[in-house]
């Protein structure tokens, strides 16, 4: 009871953000966030440690109807932790990031920004805690609106405003799918709630309703081909916002899918295969497109789609495991997916914050203009490196642990699988390993081009390290990444418990026990790696101190007049891949060649660009066809009232005739 | 532990055997068996020159590469002698550890700011990306056939199944490991370590700016990596039931044979055209899929 009152007070106080004067505004919002995080975090920790099975808090309940009742079970609690960590770190980071805007933007804009930030956090908490369908949709809508206001922080820019609007529209398309799905449940069970799903699934085909929910949630999560908003909205938003959007907000889609999956009872195999196919498409498509972007944040946005694909592969395997009655596959698939949700929220937000710091220092997001930034901003560079290593799933970082779990699920299940399941698994293994290799390609490219070598443009020479206020929150994220990477056997236990409770698996301890042994070995290997590396580097230092060490220019292979412009660019780095992936990416060059009779050719520009074929063929093409068709029908819309009366008359005639012949 | 020590010993001879094979095949007197080791010793005595463009990454990358290979060695068994670290799914860690070393070598090349090294880095990234699926599919077939997911157990159970046709599979597996090792170690036909032109290099060009201690580390890592794959091939081909001395003999026999095969390939074959390499490497994945089909038949899932 105390909890819900305190929570309501925090919500009510958020209105005061508009009233508090400028220097205090940030701290006031921070205080509210901290209070809310502490409160919701303590509930979640109670549940995850098993001291309370579920918590129910009544925020508001009218005489009739369900009202706003928060229900925390273990799945919600897990997501609450994920949300709280990243949102809080993002807000600490925002202080430094927003500082340069203080001179140019009005006070009200900051009020709206902070207010939206707070409400985005709040609505995400609500989304994972509300069970009633209507209340859930309200929270879902608030989430879309508040993130919309966050995206359009720089609304002076027409392009950003346009991106924001298109984001808002796509979010609503998703919401309608969820609404329809809920209404179907309501029609047959009389309840509009997640709790009624199990009842509905009991008596009906499961797949159609799941597909409705899936499309709705997948638009938020960014599964291909519902991803089109993502690579536009992430770069447009300020970096702390892109960090939490990519880190946690899209995971609300995953939460929704997981919640629906937990109630499903039949059609599991078809569902599993469906999710796997979509996820493999997202994973491969996402990372391939990430590999050819030269906008740093757009590249990270596409890599988000890839990671959603990996999470989806985990979920798909989990459902397949349930369908086959294979407890180990179900546990490992779901646990891998959930852990990857957490891991991705850490390293992707970190990478977005780093990209923000680079933008802060250089005022550009174009990788082709960067280079040599590690010398200027060593902290940011080291953190971007950590994030890159983690996102490639390399040991001893956290990404490895979740990918390991997903791989293990597949390898375990191979030996006694039937022919078709074996084929399915081998395709998934093929895809996952290819995704891993492509991620390595994409992130060596991003890190190498941005931070290493020499500055490609003079503008980079003025760049400098960001403020400690921006670095310290990121160091905290790095700490968490290492904690999960090296202490995985401990971290994974609550995740296993969570999966067992949420999906009602039984007989798990044996596989789980074996796994925590394996994970402890992985931690040991990671530890050995770190210690021996440290020792070798120390010896190296000692060794070099006794030898002559000189500095000289990079070996130019016989060519002596090298300028930084000669360096390999981001585009040339991925050039050989571009050739290979041409059928998918449709990379094309736009060159305007000099005329034959142009004696003194002037300055010319050269572009390469690639396409998002999923968008091109699955979204743009049908939409264009449809709007072409609708334009033809629009001939009827003459604007003259007599025509409309004629239409009404014809319609009534039609109804008359049809009923005369007993057709309707 | 045995596996670890044997790999280190094999790595001492490995590059020398390749060199000897190549000089004999081309009718030269050639350097001695221990010349590569002497080269490393010389490098260790020398000082270093670092490019002014480079920073921390360039300096730590060779150490990371060596440690990652050494870490992968910890996971390899020697017949029934288990590896120092063994757990289910250790081969996933094996692959990712090697990838870690590669990650650092690639970004180290970009750290020099040289266009040639950038080009080499890009090729290296592409080839290691393409070869990854072949390795994972091969290991998936091991896991499927033996029902185990750890190097230390998989190979022991290989010949116990009593299926006489396992031999066919072992040959395909060994062939794939040889090819994967060639790609991973940047040897012919994907890359030619002896080429003189930077434009045609892959691995050699990304280590162009290294000297002294760091270069010695890179050579050590390369040699160990060869012996690492040799050890995998040995484990695949030789049943655990043999007598220990015989097995140690077989181990060095397999390693020598592996080195001789590399030497002979390099003597009689030209490097692929650069733009043919992706096709060549993807063929390995296809062969791995064929190995998967073989296993489907052996386990009687497919007729």
PDB file of C-alpha atoms in Angstrom, chain A residues 291 374-375 382 385 388-389 392-397 400 403-404 407-408 411-419 422-423 426 429-430 432-434 436-441 443-445 447-449 451-454 456 514-515 517-519 521-522 524-526 528-530 532-533 536-537 539-541 543-544 547-559 562-564 566-568 572-577 580, chain B residues 43-60 62-64 66-68 71 74-75 84-93 96-97 99-100 102-104 106-108 110-130 132-134 136-137 139-141 143-149 198 205 208-209 213-214 217 278-279 282 285 289 292-293 296 301-302:
ATOM      1  CA  UNK A 291      28.151  -2.946 -42.592  1.00  0.00           C
ATOM      2  CA  UNK A 374      41.505   7.672 -30.119  1.00  0.00           C
ATOM      3  CA  UNK A 375      44.338  10.109 -29.603  1.00  0.00           C
ATOM      4  CA  UNK A 382      38.291   2.527 -25.039  1.00  0.00           C
ATOM      5  CA  UNK A 385      36.133  -0.741 -28.102  1.00  0.00           C
ATOM      6  CA  UNK A 388      32.316  -3.397 -29.949  1.00  0.00           C
ATOM      7  CA  UNK A 389      34.008  -6.451 -28.459  1.00  0.00           C
ATOM      8  CA  UNK A 392      30.637  -9.150 -31.436  1.00  0.00           C
ATOM      9  CA  UNK A 393      30.159 -11.740 -28.708  1.00  0.00           C
ATOM     10  CA  UNK A 394      33.859 -12.059 -27.966  1.00  0.00           C
ATOM     11  CA  UNK A 395      35.005 -13.467 -24.624  1.00  0.00           C
ATOM     12  CA  UNK A 396      35.400 -12.341 -21.870  1.00  0.00           C
ATOM     13  CA  UNK A 397      32.584  -9.840 -22.455  1.00  0.00           C
ATOM     14  CA  UNK A 400      29.574 -14.050 -25.526  1.00  0.00           C
ATOM     15  CA  UNK A 403      25.336 -16.190 -27.676  1.00  0.00           C
ATOM     16  CA  UNK A 404      26.898 -19.177 -25.927  1.00  0.00           C
ATOM     17  CA  UNK A 407      24.428 -21.914 -29.435  1.00  0.00           C
ATOM     18  CA  UNK A 408      24.336 -24.501 -26.658  1.00  0.00           C
ATOM     19  CA  UNK A 411      24.052 -28.040 -30.149  1.00  0.00           C
ATOM     20  CA  UNK A 412      22.354 -29.923 -27.309  1.00  0.00           C
ATOM     21  CA  UNK A 413      19.245 -30.541 -29.324  1.00  0.00           C
ATOM     22  CA  UNK A 414      21.015 -31.703 -32.471  1.00  0.00           C
ATOM     23  CA  UNK A 415      21.838 -35.222 -31.352  1.00  0.00           C
ATOM     24  CA  UNK A 416      18.326 -36.547 -30.860  1.00  0.00           C
ATOM     25  CA  UNK A 417      16.503 -34.267 -33.272  1.00  0.00           C
ATOM     26  CA  UNK A 418      14.565 -35.556 -36.241  1.00  0.00           C
ATOM     27  CA  UNK A 419      15.660 -34.825 -39.792  1.00  0.00           C
ATOM     28  CA  UNK A 422      18.260 -31.006 -37.537  1.00  0.00           C
ATOM     29  CA  UNK A 423      17.972 -29.089 -40.779  1.00  0.00           C
ATOM     30  CA  UNK A 426      21.836 -26.256 -38.907  1.00  0.00           C
ATOM     31  CA  UNK A 429      23.706 -22.261 -36.606  1.00  0.00           C
ATOM     32  CA  UNK A 430      24.798 -21.202 -40.072  1.00  0.00           C
ATOM     33  CA  UNK A 432      24.204 -17.208 -36.186  1.00  0.00           C
ATOM     34  CA  UNK A 433      27.837 -17.881 -37.097  1.00  0.00           C
ATOM     35  CA  UNK A 434      27.537 -15.740 -40.192  1.00  0.00           C
ATOM     36  CA  UNK A 436      28.912 -13.264 -35.714  1.00  0.00           C
ATOM     37  CA  UNK A 437      31.437 -12.958 -38.521  1.00  0.00           C
ATOM     38  CA  UNK A 438      29.623 -10.013 -40.077  1.00  0.00           C
ATOM     39  CA  UNK A 439      29.398  -8.264 -36.721  1.00  0.00           C
ATOM     40  CA  UNK A 440      33.159  -8.574 -36.373  1.00  0.00           C
ATOM     41  CA  UNK A 441      33.540  -7.064 -39.828  1.00  0.00           C
ATOM     42  CA  UNK A 443      32.592  -3.278 -35.733  1.00  0.00           C
ATOM     43  CA  UNK A 444      36.270  -3.491 -36.680  1.00  0.00           C
ATOM     44  CA  UNK A 445      35.235  -1.126 -39.440  1.00  0.00           C
ATOM     45  CA  UNK A 447      36.046   1.346 -34.488  1.00  0.00           C
ATOM     46  CA  UNK A 448      38.993   1.376 -36.860  1.00  0.00           C
ATOM     47  CA  UNK A 449      37.729   4.095 -39.165  1.00  0.00           C
ATOM     48  CA  UNK A 451      39.047   6.090 -33.768  1.00  0.00           C
ATOM     49  CA  UNK A 452      42.241   4.828 -35.381  1.00  0.00           C
ATOM     50  CA  UNK A 453      44.691   6.000 -37.982  1.00  0.00           C
ATOM     51  CA  UNK A 454      44.959   9.679 -38.840  1.00  0.00           C
ATOM     52  CA  UNK A 456      40.687  12.459 -42.340  1.00  0.00           C
ATOM     53  CA  UNK A 514      25.560 -28.419 -15.784  1.00  0.00           C
ATOM     54  CA  UNK A 515      25.343 -25.008 -17.368  1.00  0.00           C
ATOM     55  CA  UNK A 517      29.431 -25.357 -14.166  1.00  0.00           C
ATOM     56  CA  UNK A 518      30.192 -24.576 -17.822  1.00  0.00           C
ATOM     57  CA  UNK A 519      29.732 -20.885 -17.230  1.00  0.00           C
ATOM     58  CA  UNK A 521      34.664 -22.557 -16.525  1.00  0.00           C
ATOM     59  CA  UNK A 522      34.088 -19.762 -19.017  1.00  0.00           C
ATOM     60  CA  UNK A 524      37.794 -19.048 -15.284  1.00  0.00           C
ATOM     61  CA  UNK A 525      39.032 -19.002 -18.879  1.00  0.00           C
ATOM     62  CA  UNK A 526      38.180 -15.305 -19.071  1.00  0.00           C
ATOM     63  CA  UNK A 528      43.122 -16.590 -17.077  1.00  0.00           C
ATOM     64  CA  UNK A 529      42.965 -14.611 -20.305  1.00  0.00           C
ATOM     65  CA  UNK A 530      42.902 -11.258 -18.542  1.00  0.00           C
ATOM     66  CA  UNK A 532      48.053 -13.662 -18.635  1.00  0.00           C
ATOM     67  CA  UNK A 533      47.444 -10.763 -20.985  1.00  0.00           C
ATOM     68  CA  UNK A 536      52.513 -10.432 -21.019  1.00  0.00           C
ATOM     69  CA  UNK A 537      51.959  -6.705 -21.440  1.00  0.00           C
ATOM     70  CA  UNK A 539      56.809  -8.179 -19.614  1.00  0.00           C
ATOM     71  CA  UNK A 540      56.567  -6.467 -22.970  1.00  0.00           C
ATOM     72  CA  UNK A 541      57.031  -3.137 -21.282  1.00  0.00           C
ATOM     73  CA  UNK A 543      61.463  -5.972 -22.569  1.00  0.00           C
ATOM     74  CA  UNK A 544      61.057  -2.808 -24.626  1.00  0.00           C
ATOM     75  CA  UNK A 547      65.784  -2.121 -26.263  1.00  0.00           C
ATOM     76  CA  UNK A 548      66.025   0.823 -28.602  1.00  0.00           C
ATOM     77  CA  UNK A 549      62.539   2.030 -29.408  1.00  0.00           C
ATOM     78  CA  UNK A 550      62.175   4.583 -32.174  1.00  0.00           C
ATOM     79  CA  UNK A 551      59.300   6.426 -33.763  1.00  0.00           C
ATOM     80  CA  UNK A 552      58.940   6.876 -37.488  1.00  0.00           C
ATOM     81  CA  UNK A 553      56.301   7.346 -40.140  1.00  0.00           C
ATOM     82  CA  UNK A 554      54.099   4.463 -41.249  1.00  0.00           C
ATOM     83  CA  UNK A 555      55.807   2.425 -43.963  1.00  0.00           C
ATOM     84  CA  UNK A 556      54.414   3.853 -47.168  1.00  0.00           C
ATOM     85  CA  UNK A 557      55.392   0.917 -49.382  1.00  0.00           C
ATOM     86  CA  UNK A 558      57.789   3.062 -51.330  1.00  0.00           C
ATOM     87  CA  UNK A 559      55.463   6.023 -51.694  1.00  0.00           C
ATOM     88  CA  UNK A 562      51.177  10.198 -48.170  1.00  0.00           C
ATOM     89  CA  UNK A 563      48.367  12.300 -46.763  1.00  0.00           C
ATOM     90  CA  UNK A 564      45.630  11.198 -44.368  1.00  0.00           C
ATOM     91  CA  UNK A 566      44.959   8.224 -48.681  1.00  0.00           C
ATOM     92  CA  UNK A 567      43.765   6.104 -45.815  1.00  0.00           C
ATOM     93  CA  UNK A 568      41.241   3.374 -46.340  1.00  0.00           C
ATOM     94  CA  UNK A 572      36.474   1.068 -49.102  1.00  0.00           C
ATOM     95  CA  UNK A 573      36.816  -1.148 -46.035  1.00  0.00           C
ATOM     96  CA  UNK A 574      33.475  -2.715 -46.783  1.00  0.00           C
ATOM     97  CA  UNK A 575      34.037  -2.501 -50.539  1.00  0.00           C
ATOM     98  CA  UNK A 576      34.889  -6.150 -51.048  1.00  0.00           C
ATOM     99  CA  UNK A 577      31.835  -7.151 -49.061  1.00  0.00           C
ATOM    100  CA  UNK A 580      29.762  -9.892 -52.725  1.00  0.00           C
TER     101      UNK A 580
ATOM    102  CA  UNK B  43      63.477 -10.406 -33.508  1.00  0.00           C
ATOM    103  CA  UNK B  44      63.420 -10.720 -29.726  1.00  0.00           C
ATOM    104  CA  UNK B  45      66.896  -9.222 -29.513  1.00  0.00           C
ATOM    105  CA  UNK B  46      66.069  -6.300 -31.782  1.00  0.00           C
ATOM    106  CA  UNK B  47      64.668  -2.942 -30.872  1.00  0.00           C
ATOM    107  CA  UNK B  48      61.359  -1.664 -32.257  1.00  0.00           C
ATOM    108  CA  UNK B  49      60.183   1.117 -34.497  1.00  0.00           C
ATOM    109  CA  UNK B  50      56.648   2.367 -34.000  1.00  0.00           C
ATOM    110  CA  UNK B  51      54.804   4.506 -36.472  1.00  0.00           C
ATOM    111  CA  UNK B  52      53.868   7.923 -35.142  1.00  0.00           C
ATOM    112  CA  UNK B  53      50.320   7.342 -36.369  1.00  0.00           C
ATOM    113  CA  UNK B  54      49.822   4.371 -34.093  1.00  0.00           C
ATOM    114  CA  UNK B  55      48.569   4.284 -30.559  1.00  0.00           C
ATOM    115  CA  UNK B  56      47.717   1.845 -27.826  1.00  0.00           C
ATOM    116  CA  UNK B  57      45.812  -0.604 -30.037  1.00  0.00           C
ATOM    117  CA  UNK B  58      48.786  -1.197 -32.311  1.00  0.00           C
ATOM    118  CA  UNK B  59      50.944  -1.969 -29.293  1.00  0.00           C
ATOM    119  CA  UNK B  60      48.653  -4.383 -27.481  1.00  0.00           C
ATOM    120  CA  UNK B  62      50.058  -8.827 -30.943  1.00  0.00           C
ATOM    121  CA  UNK B  63      49.935  -9.689 -27.247  1.00  0.00           C
ATOM    122  CA  UNK B  64      46.163 -10.148 -27.417  1.00  0.00           C
ATOM    123  CA  UNK B  66      49.117 -14.551 -28.822  1.00  0.00           C
ATOM    124  CA  UNK B  67      47.114 -14.842 -25.615  1.00  0.00           C
ATOM    125  CA  UNK B  68      43.944 -15.662 -27.528  1.00  0.00           C
ATOM    126  CA  UNK B  71      43.690 -19.549 -24.551  1.00  0.00           C
ATOM    127  CA  UNK B  74      43.879 -24.631 -23.175  1.00  0.00           C
ATOM    128  CA  UNK B  75      40.682 -26.105 -24.623  1.00  0.00           C
ATOM    129  CA  UNK B  84      43.212 -28.105 -19.130  1.00  0.00           C
ATOM    130  CA  UNK B  85      39.827 -26.440 -19.374  1.00  0.00           C
ATOM    131  CA  UNK B  86      36.978 -28.534 -20.637  1.00  0.00           C
ATOM    132  CA  UNK B  87      33.280 -27.865 -20.486  1.00  0.00           C
ATOM    133  CA  UNK B  88      30.269 -28.309 -22.706  1.00  0.00           C
ATOM    134  CA  UNK B  89      30.430 -25.938 -25.610  1.00  0.00           C
ATOM    135  CA  UNK B  90      34.129 -25.234 -25.246  1.00  0.00           C
ATOM    136  CA  UNK B  91      34.467 -25.216 -29.021  1.00  0.00           C
ATOM    137  CA  UNK B  92      32.268 -22.136 -29.163  1.00  0.00           C
ATOM    138  CA  UNK B  93      34.782 -20.418 -26.931  1.00  0.00           C
ATOM    139  CA  UNK B  96      35.424 -16.872 -30.447  1.00  0.00           C
ATOM    140  CA  UNK B  97      38.860 -16.706 -28.825  1.00  0.00           C
ATOM    141  CA  UNK B  99      38.129 -14.296 -33.438  1.00  0.00           C
ATOM    142  CA  UNK B 100      39.229 -12.063 -30.556  1.00  0.00           C
ATOM    143  CA  UNK B 102      41.753 -11.513 -35.255  1.00  0.00           C
ATOM    144  CA  UNK B 103      39.651  -8.533 -34.172  1.00  0.00           C
ATOM    145  CA  UNK B 104      42.696  -6.932 -32.614  1.00  0.00           C
ATOM    146  CA  UNK B 106      42.466  -6.040 -37.903  1.00  0.00           C
ATOM    147  CA  UNK B 107      42.061  -2.863 -35.899  1.00  0.00           C
ATOM    148  CA  UNK B 108      45.821  -2.694 -35.336  1.00  0.00           C
ATOM    149  CA  UNK B 110      43.788   0.287 -39.292  1.00  0.00           C
ATOM    150  CA  UNK B 111      45.726   2.053 -36.548  1.00  0.00           C
ATOM    151  CA  UNK B 112      48.701   2.628 -38.839  1.00  0.00           C
ATOM    152  CA  UNK B 113      46.643   4.755 -41.209  1.00  0.00           C
ATOM    153  CA  UNK B 114      48.240   3.081 -44.204  1.00  0.00           C
ATOM    154  CA  UNK B 115      45.970   2.452 -47.161  1.00  0.00           C
ATOM    155  CA  UNK B 116      47.689  -0.856 -47.879  1.00  0.00           C
ATOM    156  CA  UNK B 117      47.131  -2.086 -44.369  1.00  0.00           C
ATOM    157  CA  UNK B 118      43.527  -0.946 -44.489  1.00  0.00           C
ATOM    158  CA  UNK B 119      43.111  -3.027 -47.614  1.00  0.00           C
ATOM    159  CA  UNK B 120      44.661  -6.063 -45.953  1.00  0.00           C
ATOM    160  CA  UNK B 121      42.484  -5.571 -42.891  1.00  0.00           C
ATOM    161  CA  UNK B 122      39.377  -5.444 -45.015  1.00  0.00           C
ATOM    162  CA  UNK B 123      40.313  -8.683 -46.761  1.00  0.00           C
ATOM    163  CA  UNK B 124      41.194 -10.391 -43.520  1.00  0.00           C
ATOM    164  CA  UNK B 125      37.843  -9.367 -42.024  1.00  0.00           C
ATOM    165  CA  UNK B 126      35.971 -10.653 -45.064  1.00  0.00           C
ATOM    166  CA  UNK B 127      37.731 -14.006 -45.165  1.00  0.00           C
ATOM    167  CA  UNK B 128      37.416 -14.693 -41.471  1.00  0.00           C
ATOM    168  CA  UNK B 129      33.734 -13.797 -41.702  1.00  0.00           C
ATOM    169  CA  UNK B 130      33.241 -16.231 -44.565  1.00  0.00           C
ATOM    170  CA  UNK B 132      33.195 -18.913 -39.649  1.00  0.00           C
ATOM    171  CA  UNK B 133      30.094 -20.862 -40.803  1.00  0.00           C
ATOM    172  CA  UNK B 134      32.203 -23.767 -42.110  1.00  0.00           C
ATOM    173  CA  UNK B 136      30.540 -24.019 -36.821  1.00  0.00           C
ATOM    174  CA  UNK B 137      28.731 -26.427 -39.110  1.00  0.00           C
ATOM    175  CA  UNK B 139      31.416 -28.714 -35.072  1.00  0.00           C
ATOM    176  CA  UNK B 140      27.644 -28.980 -35.130  1.00  0.00           C
ATOM    177  CA  UNK B 141      28.030 -32.244 -37.015  1.00  0.00           C
ATOM    178  CA  UNK B 143      28.041 -32.582 -31.663  1.00  0.00           C
ATOM    179  CA  UNK B 144      25.210 -34.251 -33.529  1.00  0.00           C
ATOM    180  CA  UNK B 145      27.120 -37.436 -34.179  1.00  0.00           C
ATOM    181  CA  UNK B 146      28.689 -37.922 -30.780  1.00  0.00           C
ATOM    182  CA  UNK B 147      25.933 -36.297 -28.644  1.00  0.00           C
ATOM    183  CA  UNK B 148      28.661 -34.378 -26.811  1.00  0.00           C
ATOM    184  CA  UNK B 149      29.605 -30.770 -27.021  1.00  0.00           C
ATOM    185  CA  UNK B 198      51.769  -5.255 -50.956  1.00  0.00           C
ATOM    186  CA  UNK B 205      50.388  -6.493 -45.241  1.00  0.00           C
ATOM    187  CA  UNK B 208      53.865  -4.669 -42.237  1.00  0.00           C
ATOM    188  CA  UNK B 209      54.615  -2.051 -39.615  1.00  0.00           C
ATOM    189  CA  UNK B 213      59.254  -7.978 -29.937  1.00  0.00           C
ATOM    190  CA  UNK B 214      55.740  -7.510 -31.303  1.00  0.00           C
ATOM    191  CA  UNK B 217      54.788 -12.442 -30.845  1.00  0.00           C
ATOM    192  CA  UNK B 278      35.184 -15.610 -51.358  1.00  0.00           C
ATOM    193  CA  UNK B 279      33.912 -18.359 -53.651  1.00  0.00           C
ATOM    194  CA  UNK B 282      32.239 -20.434 -49.318  1.00  0.00           C
ATOM    195  CA  UNK B 285      30.847 -24.145 -46.026  1.00  0.00           C
ATOM    196  CA  UNK B 289      27.079 -29.047 -45.309  1.00  0.00           C
ATOM    197  CA  UNK B 292      26.402 -32.722 -42.285  1.00  0.00           C
ATOM    198  CA  UNK B 293      24.499 -34.804 -44.842  1.00  0.00           C
ATOM    199  CA  UNK B 296      22.504 -37.457 -41.242  1.00  0.00           C
ATOM    200  CA  UNK B 301      18.046 -39.753 -39.931  1.00  0.00           C
ATOM    201  CA  UNK B 302      18.209 -39.542 -43.684  1.00  0.00           C
TER     202      UNK B 302
END
